Each structure stands twice: as structure tokens, then as C-alpha cells.
mmCIF file of N, CA and C in Angstrom:
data_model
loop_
_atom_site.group_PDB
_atom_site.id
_atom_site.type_symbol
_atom_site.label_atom_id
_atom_site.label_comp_id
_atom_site.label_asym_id
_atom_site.label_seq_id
_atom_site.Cartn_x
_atom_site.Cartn_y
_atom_site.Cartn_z
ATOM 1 N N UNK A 1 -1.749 -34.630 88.308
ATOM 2 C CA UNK A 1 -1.133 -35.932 88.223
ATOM 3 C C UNK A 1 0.192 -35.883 88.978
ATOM 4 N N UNK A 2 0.379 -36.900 89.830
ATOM 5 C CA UNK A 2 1.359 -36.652 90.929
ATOM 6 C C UNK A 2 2.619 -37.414 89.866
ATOM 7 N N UNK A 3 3.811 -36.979 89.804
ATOM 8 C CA UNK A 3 5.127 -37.147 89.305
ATOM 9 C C UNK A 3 6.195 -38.352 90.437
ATOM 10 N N UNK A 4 6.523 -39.622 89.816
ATOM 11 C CA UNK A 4 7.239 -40.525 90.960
ATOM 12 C C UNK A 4 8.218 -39.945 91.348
ATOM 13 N N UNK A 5 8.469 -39.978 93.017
ATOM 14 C CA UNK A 5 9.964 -39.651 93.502
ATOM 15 C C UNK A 5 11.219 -40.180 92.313
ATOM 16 N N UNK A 6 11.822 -39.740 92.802
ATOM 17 C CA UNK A 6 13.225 -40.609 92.203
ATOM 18 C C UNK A 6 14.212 -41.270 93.512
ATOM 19 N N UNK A 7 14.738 -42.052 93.433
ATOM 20 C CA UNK A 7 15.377 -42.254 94.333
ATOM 21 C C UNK A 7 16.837 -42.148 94.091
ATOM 22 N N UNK A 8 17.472 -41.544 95.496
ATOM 23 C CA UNK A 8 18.426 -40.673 95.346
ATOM 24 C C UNK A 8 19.545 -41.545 94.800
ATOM 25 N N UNK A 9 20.503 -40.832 93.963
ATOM 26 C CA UNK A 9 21.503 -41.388 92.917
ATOM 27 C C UNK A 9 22.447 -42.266 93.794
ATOM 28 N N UNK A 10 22.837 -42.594 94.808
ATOM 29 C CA UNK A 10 23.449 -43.357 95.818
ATOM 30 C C UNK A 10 22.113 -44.931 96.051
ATOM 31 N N UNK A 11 21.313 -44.739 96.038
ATOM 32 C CA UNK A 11 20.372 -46.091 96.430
ATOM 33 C C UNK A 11 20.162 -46.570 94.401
ATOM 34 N N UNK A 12 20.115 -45.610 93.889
ATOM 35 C CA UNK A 12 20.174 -46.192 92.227
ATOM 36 C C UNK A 12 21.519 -47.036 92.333
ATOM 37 N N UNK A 13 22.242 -46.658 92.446
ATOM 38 C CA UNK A 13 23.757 -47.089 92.112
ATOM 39 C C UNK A 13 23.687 -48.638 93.092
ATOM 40 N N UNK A 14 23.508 -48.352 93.887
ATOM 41 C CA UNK A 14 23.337 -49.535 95.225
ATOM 42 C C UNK A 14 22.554 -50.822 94.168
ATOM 43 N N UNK A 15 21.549 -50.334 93.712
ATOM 44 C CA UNK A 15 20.664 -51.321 93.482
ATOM 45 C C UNK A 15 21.099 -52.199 92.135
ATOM 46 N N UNK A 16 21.737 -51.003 91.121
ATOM 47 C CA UNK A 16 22.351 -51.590 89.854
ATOM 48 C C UNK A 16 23.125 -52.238 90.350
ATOM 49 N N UNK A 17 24.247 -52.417 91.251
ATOM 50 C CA UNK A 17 25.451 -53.016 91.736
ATOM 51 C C UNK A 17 24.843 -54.421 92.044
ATOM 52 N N UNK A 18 23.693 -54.032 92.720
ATOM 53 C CA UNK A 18 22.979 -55.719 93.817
ATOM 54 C C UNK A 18 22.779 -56.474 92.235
ATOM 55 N N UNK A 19 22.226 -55.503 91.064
ATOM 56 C CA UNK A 19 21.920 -56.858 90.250
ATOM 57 C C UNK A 19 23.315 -57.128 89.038
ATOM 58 N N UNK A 20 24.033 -56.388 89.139
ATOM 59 C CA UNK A 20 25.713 -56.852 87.983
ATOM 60 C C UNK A 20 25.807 -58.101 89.036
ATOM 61 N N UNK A 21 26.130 -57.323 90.941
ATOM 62 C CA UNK A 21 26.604 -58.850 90.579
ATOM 63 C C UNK A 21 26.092 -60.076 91.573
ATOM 64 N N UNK A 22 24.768 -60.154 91.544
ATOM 65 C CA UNK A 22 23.796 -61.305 91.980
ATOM 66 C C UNK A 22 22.762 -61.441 90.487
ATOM 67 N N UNK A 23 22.724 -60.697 89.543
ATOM 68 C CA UNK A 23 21.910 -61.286 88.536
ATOM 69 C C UNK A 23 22.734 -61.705 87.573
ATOM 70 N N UNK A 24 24.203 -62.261 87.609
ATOM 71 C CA UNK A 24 24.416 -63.009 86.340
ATOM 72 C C UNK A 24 25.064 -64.049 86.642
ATOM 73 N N UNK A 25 24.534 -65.127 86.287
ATOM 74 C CA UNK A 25 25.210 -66.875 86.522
ATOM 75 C C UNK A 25 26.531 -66.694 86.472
ATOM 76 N N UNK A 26 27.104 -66.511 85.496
ATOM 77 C CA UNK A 26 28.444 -66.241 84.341
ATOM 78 C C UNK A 26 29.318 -64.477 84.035
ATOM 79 N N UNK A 27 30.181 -64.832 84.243
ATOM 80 C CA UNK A 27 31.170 -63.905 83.651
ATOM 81 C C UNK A 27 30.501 -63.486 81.880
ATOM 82 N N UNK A 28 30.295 -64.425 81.153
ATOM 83 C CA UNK A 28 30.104 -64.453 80.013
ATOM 84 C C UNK A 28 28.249 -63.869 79.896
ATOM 85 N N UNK A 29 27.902 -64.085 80.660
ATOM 86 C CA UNK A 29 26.301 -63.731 80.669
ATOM 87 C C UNK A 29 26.424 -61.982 80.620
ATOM 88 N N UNK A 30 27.522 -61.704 82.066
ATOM 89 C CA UNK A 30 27.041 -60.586 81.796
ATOM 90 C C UNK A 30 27.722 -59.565 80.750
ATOM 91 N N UNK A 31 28.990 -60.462 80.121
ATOM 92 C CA UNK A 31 29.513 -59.843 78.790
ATOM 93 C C UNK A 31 28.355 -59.600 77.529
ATOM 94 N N UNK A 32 28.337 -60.473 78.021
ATOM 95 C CA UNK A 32 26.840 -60.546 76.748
ATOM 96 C C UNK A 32 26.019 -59.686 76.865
ATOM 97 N N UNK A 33 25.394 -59.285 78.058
ATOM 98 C CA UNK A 33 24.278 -58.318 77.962
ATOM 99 C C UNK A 33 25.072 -56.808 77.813
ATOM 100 N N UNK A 34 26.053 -56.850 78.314
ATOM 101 C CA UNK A 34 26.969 -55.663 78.334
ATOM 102 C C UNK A 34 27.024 -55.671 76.849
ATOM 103 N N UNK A 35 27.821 -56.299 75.585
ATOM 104 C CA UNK A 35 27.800 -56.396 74.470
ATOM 105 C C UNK A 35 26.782 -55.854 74.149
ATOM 106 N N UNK A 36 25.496 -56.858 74.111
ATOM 107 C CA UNK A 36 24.082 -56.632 73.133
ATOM 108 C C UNK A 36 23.787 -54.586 73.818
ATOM 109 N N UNK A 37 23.956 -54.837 75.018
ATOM 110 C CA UNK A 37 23.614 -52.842 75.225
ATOM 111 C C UNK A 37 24.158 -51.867 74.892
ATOM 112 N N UNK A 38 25.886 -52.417 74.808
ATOM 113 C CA UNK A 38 26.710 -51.646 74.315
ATOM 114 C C UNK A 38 27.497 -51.588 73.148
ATOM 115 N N UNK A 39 27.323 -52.334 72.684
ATOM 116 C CA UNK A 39 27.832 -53.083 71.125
ATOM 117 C C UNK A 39 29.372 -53.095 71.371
ATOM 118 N N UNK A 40 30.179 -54.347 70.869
ATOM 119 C CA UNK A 40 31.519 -54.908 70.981
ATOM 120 C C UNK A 40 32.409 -53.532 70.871
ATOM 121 N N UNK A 41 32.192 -52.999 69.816
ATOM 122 C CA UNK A 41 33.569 -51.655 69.667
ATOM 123 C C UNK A 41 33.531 -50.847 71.193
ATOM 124 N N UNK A 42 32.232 -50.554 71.557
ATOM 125 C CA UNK A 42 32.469 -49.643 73.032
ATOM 126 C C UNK A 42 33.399 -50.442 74.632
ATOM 127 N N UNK A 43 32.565 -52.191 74.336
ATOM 128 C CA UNK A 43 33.276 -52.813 75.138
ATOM 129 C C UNK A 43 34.455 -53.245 75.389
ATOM 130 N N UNK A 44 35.278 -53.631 73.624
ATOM 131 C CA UNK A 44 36.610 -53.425 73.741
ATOM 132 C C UNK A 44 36.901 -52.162 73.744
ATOM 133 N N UNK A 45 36.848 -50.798 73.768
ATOM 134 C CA UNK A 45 37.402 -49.592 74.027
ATOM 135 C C UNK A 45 37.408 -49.660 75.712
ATOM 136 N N UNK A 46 36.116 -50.055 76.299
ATOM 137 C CA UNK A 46 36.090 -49.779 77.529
ATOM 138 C C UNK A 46 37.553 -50.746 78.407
ATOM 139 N N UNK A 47 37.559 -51.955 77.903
ATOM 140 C CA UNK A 47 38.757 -52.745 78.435
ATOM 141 C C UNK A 47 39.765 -53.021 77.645
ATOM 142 N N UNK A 48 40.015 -51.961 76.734
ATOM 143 C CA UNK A 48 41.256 -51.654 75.931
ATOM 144 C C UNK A 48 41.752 -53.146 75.015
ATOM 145 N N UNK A 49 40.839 -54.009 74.380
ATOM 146 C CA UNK A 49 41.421 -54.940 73.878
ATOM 147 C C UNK A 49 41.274 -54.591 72.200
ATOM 148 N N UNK A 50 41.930 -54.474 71.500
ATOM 149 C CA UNK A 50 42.318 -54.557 70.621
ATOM 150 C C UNK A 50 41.633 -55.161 69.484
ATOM 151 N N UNK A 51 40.753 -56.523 69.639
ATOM 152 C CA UNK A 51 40.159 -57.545 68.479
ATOM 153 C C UNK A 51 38.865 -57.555 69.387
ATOM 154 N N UNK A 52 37.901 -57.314 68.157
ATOM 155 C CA UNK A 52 36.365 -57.544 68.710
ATOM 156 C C UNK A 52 36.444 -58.704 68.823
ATOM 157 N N UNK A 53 37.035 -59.826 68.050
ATOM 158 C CA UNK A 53 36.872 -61.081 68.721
ATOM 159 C C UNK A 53 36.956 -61.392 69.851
ATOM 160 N N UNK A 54 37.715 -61.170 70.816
ATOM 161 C CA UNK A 54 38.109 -61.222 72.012
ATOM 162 C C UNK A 54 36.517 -60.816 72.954
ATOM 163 N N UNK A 55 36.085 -59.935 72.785
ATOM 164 C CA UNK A 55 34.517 -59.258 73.317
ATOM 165 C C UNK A 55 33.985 -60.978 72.997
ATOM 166 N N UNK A 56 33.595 -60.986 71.844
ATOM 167 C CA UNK A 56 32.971 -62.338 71.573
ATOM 168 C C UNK A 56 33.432 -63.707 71.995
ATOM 169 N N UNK A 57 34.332 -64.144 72.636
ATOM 170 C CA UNK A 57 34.723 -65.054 73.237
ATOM 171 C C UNK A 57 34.308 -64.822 74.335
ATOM 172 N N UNK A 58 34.110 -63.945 75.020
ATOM 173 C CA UNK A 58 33.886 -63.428 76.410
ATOM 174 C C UNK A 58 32.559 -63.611 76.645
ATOM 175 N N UNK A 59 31.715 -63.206 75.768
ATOM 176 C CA UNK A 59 30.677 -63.429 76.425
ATOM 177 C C UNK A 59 29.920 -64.856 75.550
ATOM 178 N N UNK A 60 30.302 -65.785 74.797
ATOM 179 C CA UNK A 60 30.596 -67.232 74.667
ATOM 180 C C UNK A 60 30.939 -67.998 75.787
ATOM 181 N N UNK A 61 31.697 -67.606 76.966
ATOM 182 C CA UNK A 61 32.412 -68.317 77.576
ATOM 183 C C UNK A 61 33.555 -69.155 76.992
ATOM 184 N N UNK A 62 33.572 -68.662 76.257
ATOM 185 C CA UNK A 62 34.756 -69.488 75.076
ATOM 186 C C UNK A 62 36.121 -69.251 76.164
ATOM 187 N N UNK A 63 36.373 -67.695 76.401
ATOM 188 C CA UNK A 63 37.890 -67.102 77.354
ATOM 189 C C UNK A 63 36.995 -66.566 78.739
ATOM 190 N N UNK A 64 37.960 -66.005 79.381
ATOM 191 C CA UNK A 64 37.238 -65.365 80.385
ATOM 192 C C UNK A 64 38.269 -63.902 80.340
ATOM 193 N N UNK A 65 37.844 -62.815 80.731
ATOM 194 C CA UNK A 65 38.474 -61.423 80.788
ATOM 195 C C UNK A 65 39.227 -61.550 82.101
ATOM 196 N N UNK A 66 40.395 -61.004 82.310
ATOM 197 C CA UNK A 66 40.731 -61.165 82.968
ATOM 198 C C UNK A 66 40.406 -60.342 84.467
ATOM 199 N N UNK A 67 40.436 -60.309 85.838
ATOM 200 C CA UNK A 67 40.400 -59.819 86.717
ATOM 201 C C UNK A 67 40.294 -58.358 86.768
ATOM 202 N N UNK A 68 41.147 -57.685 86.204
ATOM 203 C CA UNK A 68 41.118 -56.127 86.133
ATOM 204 C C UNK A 68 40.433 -55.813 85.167
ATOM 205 N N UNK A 69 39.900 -56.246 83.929
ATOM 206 C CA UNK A 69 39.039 -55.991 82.663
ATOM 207 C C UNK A 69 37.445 -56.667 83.093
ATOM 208 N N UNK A 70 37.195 -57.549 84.079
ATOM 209 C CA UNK A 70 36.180 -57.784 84.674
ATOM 210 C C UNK A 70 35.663 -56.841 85.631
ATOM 211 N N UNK A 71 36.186 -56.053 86.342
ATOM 212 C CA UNK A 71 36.215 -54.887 86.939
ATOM 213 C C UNK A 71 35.750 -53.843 86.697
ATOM 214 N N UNK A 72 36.139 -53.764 85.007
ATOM 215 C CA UNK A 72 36.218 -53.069 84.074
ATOM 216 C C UNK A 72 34.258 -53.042 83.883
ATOM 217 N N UNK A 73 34.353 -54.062 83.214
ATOM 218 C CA UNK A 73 33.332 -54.433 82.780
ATOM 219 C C UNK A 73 32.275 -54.306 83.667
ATOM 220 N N UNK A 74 32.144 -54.577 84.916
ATOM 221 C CA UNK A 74 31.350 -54.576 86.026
ATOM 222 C C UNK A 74 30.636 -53.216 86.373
ATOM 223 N N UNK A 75 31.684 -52.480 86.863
ATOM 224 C CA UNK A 75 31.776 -51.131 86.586
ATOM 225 C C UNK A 75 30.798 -50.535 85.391
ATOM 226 N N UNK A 76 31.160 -50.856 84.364
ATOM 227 C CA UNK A 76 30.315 -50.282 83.233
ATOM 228 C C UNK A 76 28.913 -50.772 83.445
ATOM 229 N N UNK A 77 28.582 -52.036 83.608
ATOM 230 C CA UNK A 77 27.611 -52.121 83.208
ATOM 231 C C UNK A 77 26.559 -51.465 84.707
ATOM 232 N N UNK A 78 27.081 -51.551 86.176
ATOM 233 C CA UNK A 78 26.603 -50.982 86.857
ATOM 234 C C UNK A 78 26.085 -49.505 87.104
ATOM 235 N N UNK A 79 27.107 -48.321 85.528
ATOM 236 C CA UNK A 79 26.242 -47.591 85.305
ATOM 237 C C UNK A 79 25.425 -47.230 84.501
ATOM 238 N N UNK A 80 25.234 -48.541 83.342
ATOM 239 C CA UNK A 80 24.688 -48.776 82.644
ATOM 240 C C UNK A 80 22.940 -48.818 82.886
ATOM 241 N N UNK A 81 23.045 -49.976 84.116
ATOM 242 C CA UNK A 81 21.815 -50.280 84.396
ATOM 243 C C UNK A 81 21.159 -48.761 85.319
ATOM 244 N N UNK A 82 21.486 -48.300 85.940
ATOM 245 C CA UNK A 82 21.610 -47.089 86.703
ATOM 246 C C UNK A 82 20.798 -46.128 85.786
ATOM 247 N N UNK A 83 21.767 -45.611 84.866
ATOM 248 C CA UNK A 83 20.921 -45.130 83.805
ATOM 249 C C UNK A 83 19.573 -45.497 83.353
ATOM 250 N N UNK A 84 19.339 -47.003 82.882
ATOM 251 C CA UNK A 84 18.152 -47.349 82.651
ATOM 252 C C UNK A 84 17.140 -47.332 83.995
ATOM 253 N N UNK A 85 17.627 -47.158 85.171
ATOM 254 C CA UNK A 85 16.662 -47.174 86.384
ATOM 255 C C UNK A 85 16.059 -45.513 86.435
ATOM 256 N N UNK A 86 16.955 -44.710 85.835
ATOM 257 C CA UNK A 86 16.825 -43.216 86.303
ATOM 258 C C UNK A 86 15.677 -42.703 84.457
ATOM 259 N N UNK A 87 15.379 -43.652 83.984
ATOM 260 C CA UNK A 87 15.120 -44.119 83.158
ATOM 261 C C UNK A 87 14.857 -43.619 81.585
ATOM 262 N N UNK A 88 16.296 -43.703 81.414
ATOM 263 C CA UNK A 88 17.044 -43.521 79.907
ATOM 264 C C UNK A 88 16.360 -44.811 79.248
ATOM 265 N N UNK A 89 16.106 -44.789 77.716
ATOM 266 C CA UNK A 89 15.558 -45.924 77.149
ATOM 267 C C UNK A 89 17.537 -46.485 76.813
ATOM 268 N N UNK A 90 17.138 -47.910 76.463
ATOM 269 C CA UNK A 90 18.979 -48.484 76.431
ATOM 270 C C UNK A 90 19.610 -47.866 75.312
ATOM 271 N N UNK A 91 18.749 -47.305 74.006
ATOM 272 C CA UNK A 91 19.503 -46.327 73.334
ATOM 273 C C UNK A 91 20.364 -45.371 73.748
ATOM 274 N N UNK A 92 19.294 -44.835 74.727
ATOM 275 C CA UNK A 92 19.927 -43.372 75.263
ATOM 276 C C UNK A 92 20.882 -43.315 76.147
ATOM 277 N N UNK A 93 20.847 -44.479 76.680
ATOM 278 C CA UNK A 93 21.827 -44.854 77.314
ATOM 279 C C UNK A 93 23.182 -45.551 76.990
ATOM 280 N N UNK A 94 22.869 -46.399 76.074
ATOM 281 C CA UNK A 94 24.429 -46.420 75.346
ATOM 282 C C UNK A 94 24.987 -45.319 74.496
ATOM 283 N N UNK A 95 24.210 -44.698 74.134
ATOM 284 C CA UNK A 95 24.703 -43.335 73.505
ATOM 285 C C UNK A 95 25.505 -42.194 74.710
ATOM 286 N N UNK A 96 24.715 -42.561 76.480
ATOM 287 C CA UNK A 96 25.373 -41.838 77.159
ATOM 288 C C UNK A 96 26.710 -42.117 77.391
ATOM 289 N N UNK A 97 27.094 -43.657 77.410
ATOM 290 C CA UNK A 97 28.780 -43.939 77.125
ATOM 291 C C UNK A 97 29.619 -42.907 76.171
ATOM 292 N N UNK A 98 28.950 -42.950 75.401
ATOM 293 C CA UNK A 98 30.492 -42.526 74.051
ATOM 294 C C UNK A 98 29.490 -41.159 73.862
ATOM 295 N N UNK A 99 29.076 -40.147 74.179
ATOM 296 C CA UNK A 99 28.553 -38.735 74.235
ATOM 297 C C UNK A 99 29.920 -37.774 74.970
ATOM 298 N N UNK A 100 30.575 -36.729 74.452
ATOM 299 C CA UNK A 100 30.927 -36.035 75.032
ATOM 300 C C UNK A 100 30.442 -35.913 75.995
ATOM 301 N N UNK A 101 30.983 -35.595 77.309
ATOM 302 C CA UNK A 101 29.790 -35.390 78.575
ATOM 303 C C UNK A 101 30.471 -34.315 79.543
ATOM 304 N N UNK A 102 29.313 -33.047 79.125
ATOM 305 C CA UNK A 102 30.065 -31.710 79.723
ATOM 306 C C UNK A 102 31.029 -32.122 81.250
ATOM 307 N N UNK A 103 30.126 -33.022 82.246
ATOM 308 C CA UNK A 103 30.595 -32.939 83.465
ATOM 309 C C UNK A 103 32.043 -33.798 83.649
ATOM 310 N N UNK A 104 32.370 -34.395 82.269
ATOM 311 C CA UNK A 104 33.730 -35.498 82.634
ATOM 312 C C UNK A 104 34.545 -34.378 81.735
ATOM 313 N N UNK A 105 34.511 -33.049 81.681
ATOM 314 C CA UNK A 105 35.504 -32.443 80.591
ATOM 315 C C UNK A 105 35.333 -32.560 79.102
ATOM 316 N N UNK A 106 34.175 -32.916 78.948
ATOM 317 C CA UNK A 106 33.408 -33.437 77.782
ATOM 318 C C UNK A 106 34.465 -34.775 77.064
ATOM 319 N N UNK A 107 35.050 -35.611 77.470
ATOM 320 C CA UNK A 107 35.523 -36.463 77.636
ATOM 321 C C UNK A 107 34.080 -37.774 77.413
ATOM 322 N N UNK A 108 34.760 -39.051 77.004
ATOM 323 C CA UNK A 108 33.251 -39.464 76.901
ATOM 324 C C UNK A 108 33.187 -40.514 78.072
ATOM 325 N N UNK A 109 32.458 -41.057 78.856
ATOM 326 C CA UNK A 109 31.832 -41.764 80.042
ATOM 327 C C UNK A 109 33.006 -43.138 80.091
ATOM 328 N N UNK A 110 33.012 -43.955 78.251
ATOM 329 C CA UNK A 110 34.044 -44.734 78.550
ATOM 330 C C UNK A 110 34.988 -44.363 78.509
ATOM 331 N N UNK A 111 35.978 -43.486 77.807
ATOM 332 C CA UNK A 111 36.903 -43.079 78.187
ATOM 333 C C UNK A 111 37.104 -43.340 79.641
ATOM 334 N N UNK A 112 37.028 -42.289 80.197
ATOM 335 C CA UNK A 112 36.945 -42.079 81.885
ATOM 336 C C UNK A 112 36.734 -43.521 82.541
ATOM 337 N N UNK A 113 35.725 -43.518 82.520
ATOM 338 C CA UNK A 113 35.753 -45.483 82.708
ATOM 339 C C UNK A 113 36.745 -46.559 82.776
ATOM 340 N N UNK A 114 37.124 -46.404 81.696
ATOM 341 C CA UNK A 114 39.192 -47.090 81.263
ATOM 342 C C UNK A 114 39.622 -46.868 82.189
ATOM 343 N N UNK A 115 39.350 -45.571 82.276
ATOM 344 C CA UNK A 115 40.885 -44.919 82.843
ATOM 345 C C UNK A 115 40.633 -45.076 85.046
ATOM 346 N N UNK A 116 39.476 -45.832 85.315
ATOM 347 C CA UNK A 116 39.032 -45.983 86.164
ATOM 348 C C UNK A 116 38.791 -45.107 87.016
ATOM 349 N N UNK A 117 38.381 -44.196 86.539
ATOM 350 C CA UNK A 117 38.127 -42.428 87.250
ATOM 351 C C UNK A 117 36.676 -42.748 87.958
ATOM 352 N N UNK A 118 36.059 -44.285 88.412
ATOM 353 C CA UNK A 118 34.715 -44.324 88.783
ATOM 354 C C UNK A 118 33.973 -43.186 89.773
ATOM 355 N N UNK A 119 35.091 -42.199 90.528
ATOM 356 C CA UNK A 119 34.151 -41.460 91.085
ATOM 357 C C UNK A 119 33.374 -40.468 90.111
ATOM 358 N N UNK A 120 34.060 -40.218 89.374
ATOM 359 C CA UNK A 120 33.923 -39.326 88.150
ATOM 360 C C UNK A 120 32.625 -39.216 87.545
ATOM 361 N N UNK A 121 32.910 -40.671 87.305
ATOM 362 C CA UNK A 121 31.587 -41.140 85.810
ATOM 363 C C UNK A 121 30.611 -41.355 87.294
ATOM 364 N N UNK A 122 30.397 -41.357 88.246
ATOM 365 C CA UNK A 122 29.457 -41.493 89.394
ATOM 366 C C UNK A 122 28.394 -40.231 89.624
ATOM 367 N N UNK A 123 29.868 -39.139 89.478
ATOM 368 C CA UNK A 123 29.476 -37.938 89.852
ATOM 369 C C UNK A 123 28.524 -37.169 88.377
ATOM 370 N N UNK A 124 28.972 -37.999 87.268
ATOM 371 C CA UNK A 124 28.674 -36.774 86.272
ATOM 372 C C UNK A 124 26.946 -37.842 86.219
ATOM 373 N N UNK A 125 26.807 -39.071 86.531
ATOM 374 C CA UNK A 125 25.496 -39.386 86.178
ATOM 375 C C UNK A 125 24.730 -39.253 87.843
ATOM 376 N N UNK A 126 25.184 -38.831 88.616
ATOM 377 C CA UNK A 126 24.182 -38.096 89.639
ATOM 378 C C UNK A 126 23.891 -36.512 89.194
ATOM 379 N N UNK A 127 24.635 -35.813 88.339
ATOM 380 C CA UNK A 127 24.493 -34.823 87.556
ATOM 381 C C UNK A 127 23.115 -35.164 86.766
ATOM 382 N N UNK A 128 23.560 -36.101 85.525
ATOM 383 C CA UNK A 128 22.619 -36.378 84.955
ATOM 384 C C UNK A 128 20.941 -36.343 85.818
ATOM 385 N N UNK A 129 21.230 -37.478 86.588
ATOM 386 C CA UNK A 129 19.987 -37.621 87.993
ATOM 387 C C UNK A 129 19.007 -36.235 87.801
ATOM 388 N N UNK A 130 20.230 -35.076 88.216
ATOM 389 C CA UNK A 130 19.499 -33.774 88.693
ATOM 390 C C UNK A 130 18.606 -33.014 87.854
ATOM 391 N N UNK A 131 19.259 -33.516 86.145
ATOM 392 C CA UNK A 131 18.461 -32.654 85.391
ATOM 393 C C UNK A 131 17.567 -32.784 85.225
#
């Protein structure tokens, strides 16, 4: 039984990117799916806000996040989906956010993320890729 290529961790990343940001109408759409995958506590950790309410306005369209926390957010969810392409079930994959993760210093994915280290969290899930 022949085993599918994978395609290399640079055209994954490419492709999650084409759909964060051509598959969501709304700022708030894609809070939302970011939310429902990642649940509110990871998303405010990831853009440092303080009140889960705030997550929930966001993806309401009630507020909008601002410019650098949209970034934020974008970012995440582009290696979010990535993950699910290389194909983590979305458990395993939101669990890969907040997992110690040997290759970030065992540091966890959002952490690093925050802190906008994106080559980082790039490098440790083309790691992932390899195993």
C-alpha cells in the first residue's frame, strides 16, 4: 500500500496562509473559528488580553482586535490550519499550542507566538513535519 507524499512544510504553510486570509468574510469569523479550535483562554493568552470577554466580542463582531493582535491572531491560526493539513486531528492540534515543545525550549507554541518569534514556531512545526 503506497503511503501519500507530504508536501513540503513551506507549500503547507503557503496554503494555510491562502485560506486565513481569503477564507474568512470577517475579522470576527475568523476569531471565531480560532476560538471554537482553540478555546478563549489560549486566544486571549495568545494576544495578551486580559478578559475572555473581549475574545467573545471579537469574534461577535461586537469590537474588532486591534491591528497588531489581528496579526496575532492570523499568525496563529495559519499554524493552526497547517497542522491540521500535516494532519493532526484539531484536538491534537490545539493541544500542540499550549504542549511544552522540545524544539521552542520546551516553551509552549503560544507563548512564542506572543512573543512573535514566527520563525520559531515555523521551524519547530516543520520539525514536527519530519517526524
Amino acid at each position: 500500500m503506497a503511503v501519500a507524499a507530504r508536501l513540503p512544510i513551506d507549500r503547507v504553510l503557503e496554503r494555510a496562509h491562502d485560506h486565513v486570509y481569503k477564507g474568512f468574510e470577517t475579522h470576527a469569523a475568523l476569531v471565531k473559528e480560532l476560538t471554537r479550535a482553540l478555546g478563549r483562554p489560549t486566544v486571549a493568552r495568545l494576544t495578551g488580553v486580559p478578559d475572555l470577554k473581549t475574545v467573545t466580542r471579537w469574534s461577535l463582531g461586537r469590537n474588532q482586535p486591534s491591528d497588531d493582535r489581528l496579526e496575532l491572531l492570523r499568525n496563529a491560526a495559519v499554524f493552526y490550519f497547517a497542522l491540521l493539513e500535516l494532519g493532526l486531528t484539531p484536538t491534537n492540534a490545539e493541544q500542540w499550542f499550549r504542549g511544552a515543545n522540545p524544539a521552542l525550549g520546551f516553551e509552549m507554541p503560544v507563548d512564542v507566538l506572543h512573543q512573535r518569534r514566527y520563525a520559531e514556531v515555523a521551524a519547530a512545526l516543520g520539525n514536527h513535519a519530519s517526524d
